[in-house]
Amino acid sequence: MDRKKISKADLGRWLDTIAGKYELIGPTEDEGIIQFGPVQSSAELTLEYANSLIPPKSLFFPPVESLFAFRKRGEEIQLEETKPLQQDRVIFGIRNCDVGSLSLLDRVFCDDLEDSYYRERRERTTLIALACPTPPRSSCFCTTFGIDPLSPAGSDILLTDVGDVYLVDAVTDKGEELVALGEGLFAPLTEGEEKELQPPPVDMPQLDVRELRERLEALWEDEYWEKLSLPCLGCGICTYVCPTCHCFDISDVGSTSDGVRYRCWDSCMYSDFALMVSGENPRPTKRERTRNRYFHKFSTFPSRYGTGYACVGCARCLVHCPGGVEITEVIKDISAKEGVSDR
Amino acid sequence: MTANIYLPSIATVREVRPETPDTSTYVVSFDDPQLRESFAYEPGQFAELSIFGVGECPIGIASSPTREGLLEFCVRAVGTVTDALHDLEVGDKLGVRGPLGNSWPTTEIEGKDLLFIGGGIGLPPLRSLIQYVLDNRDRYGAVQIVYGARSPQDLVYKEELKEWEDLPDVDFHVTVDAGDDTWDGAVGFVPPFLKDINPSPTNKVAFTCGPPIMIKLVVEALEEMGYADADIITTLEMKMKCGVGKCGRCNIGDKYICRDGPVFSFEELRSIPGALEV
Amino acid sequence: MPKTRVGVFVCHCGNNIGGVVRVPEVVEYARTLPNVACVEDNLYTCSEEGLSSIREQIAEHGLNRVVVASCTPRTHEPLFREACEQAGLNKYLFEFVNIREHCSWVHMHDPAMATQKAKELVRMGVAKARFLEPQEEFESSVFPAALVIGGGVAGMTAALGLANQGIQVHLVERDQELGGLIREVRTLFPAGQATEEVLQPLAEQVRNHRQITVHLGSEVEDVGGFIGDFDVAVKADGQVNNLKVGAVIVATGAEELKPTGLYRYSELGNVVTQLEFEERFKRGADVPRDVVIINCVGARIPERTYCGRFCCTTAIKNAIWIKEREPEASVFVLHRDVMAYGVQIEESYRRAMELGVRFLRYDPENPPQILGDGRAEAVRVQHQLMGKEIVLPAELVVLTTPLVARDDNPRLSKMLKVPLGGEGFFLEAHLKLRPIEFSTDGVYVCGSARYPANIPESVSQAYASAAKASIPIREGVVRAEAITALCDERTCSACGNCVEVCPFGAVELQEGRFGRTAQVNPAQCKGCGCCVAACPSGAMQQSGFNDRQLLSMIGALAEEMTGGVGE
Amino acid sequence: MEDKLQELVVELLGDGAMEYFIGYRQGFEPSHVVPCFVTDKSEADRLIWGPLCLQNLSKYVLQARDLDGKVGLLVKGCDARAIVELVKQHQIERDKIVVVGVPCEGQVDPRKMEQVLGVSMEQVTDVEDAGDEFLVKVGGEVSKLGKEQVLRDKCFYCKHPTSFDYDYTLGEVQPFTIDSESEEYDAVEKLEELPLEERRAYWLKQFERCIRCNACREVCYGCYCKECIFDRTDPRWLDRTPLPRENEIYHLIRAVHLAGRCIDCGECERVCPVNIPLGRLYKKLQKDIAELFDYEAGMEYDTVPPLVDFELDDQDPFL
Amino acid sequence: MASESSDEGGNGYEPKILVFACNWCSYAGADLAGVSRLQMPANCRIIRVMCSGRVRPEFVVTALSKGLDGVLVLGCHPGECHYSEGNYFTRRRGLLLKNLLQFVGIEPERFQVRWVSASEGAKFADTVEQVTEQIRALGPNRPQGGMHSTEPGDR
């Protein structure tokens, strides 16, 4: 589908028609916190935001979700699966870094042992990405990991703000279906517009991630991790705000005769995450846990799933870490270490 | 596996056999007859057992697929879920989710001589392979079994051990760390006991499972005897939760023990940094 | 056979329970509870027939937990625990559910609600029983010796009380000779008997008793340890020696109040206290002609509210003593009330009046004034009957003051970890039921250390404390009910809350396997559980009442309500 | 001020008694200040001081427990009270830490500054202290901001910075004073005056937002238990699932554990990623503890925390 | 004597109140009320502890959050504690917890502390009566949010 445009005023109308047919989810502000949540009308949305605090990953892999309810009637036990969604959804305003994270999470949840809850939410959701404003936030570094803030890749529709209109690139059938829903509101671009209605190029500092994985893997025994983990407090913020983290815990709430099995987010940074009942812990101190987190992102995830690095440069962990452990600093330190190419 | 990888199937406890003061064997079978037939698993795989309202925990399937119908789990009461398992009586219901993980390399070791070294409650995962080998005896070479436990009543499958001892084509050895007046067999830890037996490494694959400290010493002993890393195979015991390679707990290197294991050869383990520290 | 197998025994107690609570319904309900292996109901579970049915069921079903739902554990718990023990079951694997005093007897008007309540109480009892663990009672040996602090009448009598039972006693006295406060008294009430006649034989017996080691001129420097194992450091002229004793008796007595600031006491030479009077005039000085005795000096006033109990007796005794020496002497006793209880004191009060001692009541709001400069010459007092002030000539004024607590008591109380009362005297465990012992085991008290006590009272209290102190020593072993606290040193973070909270000093922070952690001394721990409640991480737990047991009771109750919340 | 600090650290590291010095350094952007562990003299020049050094670094000294050398620490007056409590609660010996006090002229609350400036903190390249104003540099030009608009809540009633026995001080430490009509317990009293249902709704909404990332627990000096009661399985007090009722149990129990120990350093509220006003919950406790038991945490080494102490004449509404 | 509690259904709501009673005083007081046949509402369930000082605030918070309608902690009168100091701590903890629960919007009547000695059977009965009526007036302690309802608590 070729590029179209929509006026800023018509955008609201389009989203309202969508809200009539789908569950519309978009960025809203609540007590200073930007979050993605269901809205009845486009008026509740906000457009002044860089990104949400809790990533839209929470809409596919929620902080807490019920897997099934169990009830004991006499001798029998009945299990009742929980339906993940009541209605098809449209997510408006997702940034490209989060779109990129979803494709990474797909590799985890939709492998041969497919997670049906995640899969259903992914299938019944249409993504309307919103290109990041320029200049990008100074903390963002998504281009380092091949994320292009202006590309529709991975989403169904990309809207790009070029002054008084939005450029509309629908790249999938689901995207086209949505555009068809508001057919009167879109207009094709004239030749002239095609040329000058271009978003300004994104200039963002690039981190050097050449051979990051190989240099990292050489540091398994290095005492760098000891020093890096000193300010780390072992709280769970970096993993809970990270769009590519997918660790979770499963626990039963209720009694042996009546209750629910929940899945909820968990963090590899918690001291008892891998603690075994025998008392042994493969990652007993913060040093091992910090090392494990960066190895997962830059070594084990790419080698296991054959993808790029499991980081999309959204900088959420950077901004919110109370101890000031900065992933960009770690990347710089590792790439400063002697790599294969400079030997 | 049902479409929903987290949904257990309901099974009933058919038989409870106390093995040691804190370990019992639970024989279960699925309520759904259709599932009872279709539930195909390989020796060495495990399943997640659910006590609803308490939780789930991964337990190795101790029976062999060659013996139909019933699944056997050998459970020691160490944690909240295993404690709850120990409160089950015949006829009680529980959840079973699986089969999960990889399995012993039953085809690659065809024609080879086999050496099984088990320690305490490490025997059940080996037993599923031993039964499989005994039920397909002609596909495999000589069978040697070396098993040890802390004390005579800590030995599991006491009757079956006697059966194996009487089998003509099985070289069976058993020891206990500390004997008592009811015990007339060998006394001593498994690693030195194994060194005295000194089984030759030619055309042989060794399978070992038991407490980490025993595995470490057994592997050293085997290497002294000339066994190649590729021919020493074990099953790792790590903290597992989802059992389907997603919850991020049981990773060593880029492998998830619940998906790429729990069965590994020592050659694989040597290549993964930090795998052997555990 | 599942791991935990609970047996439930519901009692009818005749119709005390069965009359209101529908017991069969409770029995059926109990069968549905988790881990319940067998349920019985009996007419009287505490009868021989009931107890034997418990023993049989334990054997038959291999029960490893027993729950009895009947009356109150305060009376019948030992009985049922014994039945379990006889059947070979550890007696702490037993839980009591009260469905009589707390249920049937108080909800007679509503059998339906009473039955529902009984079911839930049984449900909570079973929930707790599932997590009971077997316990062994802690036994510690008692060192066969005792320490008596204070060599007065009380101390000496207590020492003899113990020594005569063959128990080795260490008697520690600060002064250079035995006797204590009584040495300052010349004649004793009632018959004016010379103090020496009573004191010397007692002191003789103590000095020559081969079981008693007397430490004169020495003071207790420090006391560590607990009942059966006290380490006492006694300091005598500079060097310290350490004693090991099993029990301690505090007999440090009290001292006479020197009423500085009242009635120009320290200002005028001839205004003296009763003891000073005894010292000066009973040594032969000539008896003055006009004597005024003022009672309740420094007693029953806002700063010191108590009555000195026998200072009136002393005043009467000395008034008689003066009148017998100098019949013409004019002796006035100015009092607020005369505490002349009992036989001898009433007789001597009457005798004093017969001898011409005049008793005048004064109004504490408008107390007598001492007139004269340099020397007391007269006492002006408001005569209540005559309604006007009168002036009494006085060559000597004697002030009757109460005994007050020794100022050394706080030091000793901190050492022995025993409390002091409001007035600075030692505070006994219970005024009526445990008068001569402390709540801390192994420490006893007698004589004026507890409150002003005259000789007969001191002696009887001394005998009582000796008798009490000899119990643990003669048994040789101290057994504590297994409800003591236990710290899981692996997870203890040494915050010290438990040490602060323990009323008995039973918890200390010590170096252990996991570094510096809290450690409980089971001999001292009384099982109150305050430390468990103060422990933020839950490392400290109390046997028989640990968090898991109590939380499962809460869960069982809440689960009953909302169908699905308990463990 | 910063050079005085750096010289001192170089000197302290010089004589080798100190394993490392804990201070502040520049983060990935000028307005982002993070903790810094200086192990070697050469790194001393990274240490900075200013109104954006918000973290309470005291908890990091616990990591030095099993080191043989000492640990140096830069600390504001309000945060130093955590050292007193840590020593009082037997977590570390006082002589194991070299405490460097710094005169503090009030700190910036980034969220307030963003509202006032209308621009995100990224744009702010420098904040300097100037008497009762802050000089804020945004994209080149400098503007003056009255401190009372952007000050952290706890700075309005800065008390007791002088009560600590510092080993060194960088200049004269005394309480920062600012005349403002807001009283210390305003926010608490405002909540107390709400009718019960409104308060109930208010707090349930807060507890519902909690994602149980445990940051408030991990950042708090008072939460140093080897194994937290919430991580125990025998019994399981709390499920890990962030359901509203579970979150409420978590926050109320943590509050009770900190009663009489919380020193009001404000870190739990600052690090909370979902802006739960935890400060109000703990301020309420401080108010009650002060009123009921006349006690303030972190003042003296030898006083006994209120909940493990008692007076015979304590208030007794339960007769 | 406790009044004969008429229990005409009302809206049929019967509050469920958890009571902690200390073994030496309040539990004995409850026994005495039983022996004296003092009738009282049947909404209280007693858990026996050795001392009121054993009741940790976590029990109260958990009980109220799990939906129980009220928690009543009974102990000896200050100065009469069998362990001499136990109830002083209960007093301080009770004071603080009462204020905290009220601050987060839980009705004050839902958590109460009372001193009942072994000889005060009547006072025990009156306390049970009074607390039960107070809590009955408040209505059920509705537990909100995903705790009990099995509808998924996901967002």
PDB file of C-alpha atoms in Angstrom, chain B residues 189-260:
ATOM      1  CA  PHE B 189      31.689 -43.976  48.871  1.00  0.00           C
ATOM      2  CA  VAL B 190      30.822 -44.543  45.208  1.00  0.00           C
ATOM      3  CA  PRO B 191      33.922 -42.887  43.593  1.00  0.00           C
ATOM      4  CA  PRO B 192      36.567 -45.076  45.342  1.00  0.00           C
ATOM      5  CA  PHE B 193      34.210 -48.076  45.007  1.00  0.00           C
ATOM      6  CA  LEU B 194      34.088 -47.384  41.248  1.00  0.00           C
ATOM      7  CA  LYS B 195      37.904 -47.184  41.100  1.00  0.00           C
ATOM      8  CA  ASP B 196      38.214 -50.646  42.669  1.00  0.00           C
ATOM      9  CA  ILE B 197      35.792 -52.101  40.071  1.00  0.00           C
ATOM     10  CA  ASN B 198      37.841 -50.214  37.430  1.00  0.00           C
ATOM     11  CA  PRO B 199      35.490 -50.900  34.447  1.00  0.00           C
ATOM     12  CA  SER B 200      37.420 -50.704  31.148  1.00  0.00           C
ATOM     13  CA  PRO B 201      36.473 -47.757  28.905  1.00  0.00           C
ATOM     14  CA  THR B 202      36.680 -49.576  25.541  1.00  0.00           C
ATOM     15  CA  ASN B 203      33.428 -49.290  23.547  1.00  0.00           C
ATOM     16  CA  LYS B 204      31.647 -48.130  26.666  1.00  0.00           C
ATOM     17  CA  VAL B 205      29.368 -45.203  27.547  1.00  0.00           C
ATOM     18  CA  ALA B 206      29.008 -44.161  31.181  1.00  0.00           C
ATOM     19  CA  PHE B 207      25.822 -42.656  32.620  1.00  0.00           C
ATOM     20  CA  THR B 208      25.994 -41.025  36.013  1.00  0.00           C
ATOM     21  CA  CYS B 209      23.511 -39.158  38.209  1.00  0.00           C
ATOM     22  CA  GLY B 210      23.637 -38.189  41.888  1.00  0.00           C
ATOM     23  CA  PRO B 211      24.676 -35.438  44.262  1.00  0.00           C
ATOM     24  CA  PRO B 212      26.982 -32.847  42.589  1.00  0.00           C
ATOM     25  CA  ILE B 213      30.005 -33.739  44.729  1.00  0.00           C
ATOM     26  CA  MET B 214      29.714 -37.424  43.749  1.00  0.00           C
ATOM     27  CA  ILE B 215      29.380 -36.561  40.051  1.00  0.00           C
ATOM     28  CA  LYS B 216      32.516 -34.419  40.220  1.00  0.00           C
ATOM     29  CA  LEU B 217      34.611 -37.224  41.753  1.00  0.00           C
ATOM     30  CA  VAL B 218      33.076 -39.953  39.539  1.00  0.00           C
ATOM     31  CA  VAL B 219      33.890 -37.969  36.388  1.00  0.00           C
ATOM     32  CA  GLU B 220      37.477 -37.454  37.568  1.00  0.00           C
ATOM     33  CA  ALA B 221      37.759 -41.191  38.221  1.00  0.00           C
ATOM     34  CA  LEU B 222      36.307 -42.052  34.820  1.00  0.00           C
ATOM     35  CA  GLU B 223      38.731 -39.700  33.084  1.00  0.00           C
ATOM     36  CA  GLU B 224      41.627 -41.362  34.903  1.00  0.00           C
ATOM     37  CA  MET B 225      40.355 -44.682  33.563  1.00  0.00           C
ATOM     38  CA  GLY B 226      40.458 -43.309  30.024  1.00  0.00           C
ATOM     39  CA  TYR B 227      36.777 -42.452  29.381  1.00  0.00           C
ATOM     40  CA  ALA B 228      36.315 -39.658  26.815  1.00  0.00           C
ATOM     41  CA  ASP B 229      34.168 -36.664  27.838  1.00  0.00           C
ATOM     42  CA  ALA B 230      31.725 -37.479  25.049  1.00  0.00           C
ATOM     43  CA  ASP B 231      31.175 -40.905  26.593  1.00  0.00           C
ATOM     44  CA  ILE B 232      30.265 -39.588  30.050  1.00  0.00           C
ATOM     45  CA  ILE B 233      26.628 -38.517  30.145  1.00  0.00           C
ATOM     46  CA  THR B 234      24.729 -37.056  33.069  1.00  0.00           C
ATOM     47  CA  THR B 235      21.445 -35.328  33.848  1.00  0.00           C
ATOM     48  CA  LEU B 236      21.718 -31.923  35.583  1.00  0.00           C
ATOM     49  CA  GLU B 237      19.574 -30.914  38.518  1.00  0.00           C
ATOM     50  CA  MET B 238      18.895 -27.169  38.385  1.00  0.00           C
ATOM     51  CA  LYS B 239      16.159 -24.795  39.536  1.00  0.00           C
ATOM     52  CA  MET B 240      13.479 -25.212  36.841  1.00  0.00           C
ATOM     53  CA  LYS B 241      10.098 -23.516  36.828  1.00  0.00           C
ATOM     54  CA  CYS B 242       8.254 -23.378  33.485  1.00  0.00           C
ATOM     55  CA  GLY B 243       9.917 -26.456  31.972  1.00  0.00           C
ATOM     56  CA  VAL B 244       9.386 -25.012  28.481  1.00  0.00           C
ATOM     57  CA  GLY B 245      12.489 -22.789  28.115  1.00  0.00           C
ATOM     58  CA  LYS B 246      10.874 -19.378  28.692  1.00  0.00           C
ATOM     59  CA  CYS B 247      11.091 -18.336  32.326  1.00  0.00           C
ATOM     60  CA  GLY B 248      14.871 -17.775  32.199  1.00  0.00           C
ATOM     61  CA  ARG B 249      15.854 -19.634  35.395  1.00  0.00           C
ATOM     62  CA  CYS B 250      17.710 -22.735  34.368  1.00  0.00           C
ATOM     63  CA  ASN B 251      20.171 -21.284  31.868  1.00  0.00           C
ATOM     64  CA  ILE B 252      23.794 -22.417  31.693  1.00  0.00           C
ATOM     65  CA  GLY B 253      25.521 -20.610  28.854  1.00  0.00           C
ATOM     66  CA  ASP B 254      23.017 -20.318  26.021  1.00  0.00           C
ATOM     67  CA  LYS B 255      21.385 -23.646  26.915  1.00  0.00           C
ATOM     68  CA  TYR B 256      18.167 -24.034  28.938  1.00  0.00           C
ATOM     69  CA  ILE B 257      18.454 -27.170  31.024  1.00  0.00           C
ATOM     70  CA  CYS B 258      14.705 -27.795  30.740  1.00  0.00           C
ATOM     71  CA  ARG B 259      14.808 -27.619  26.881  1.00  0.00           C
ATOM     72  CA  ASP B 260      18.341 -28.533  25.791  1.00  0.00           C
TER      73      ASP B 260
END
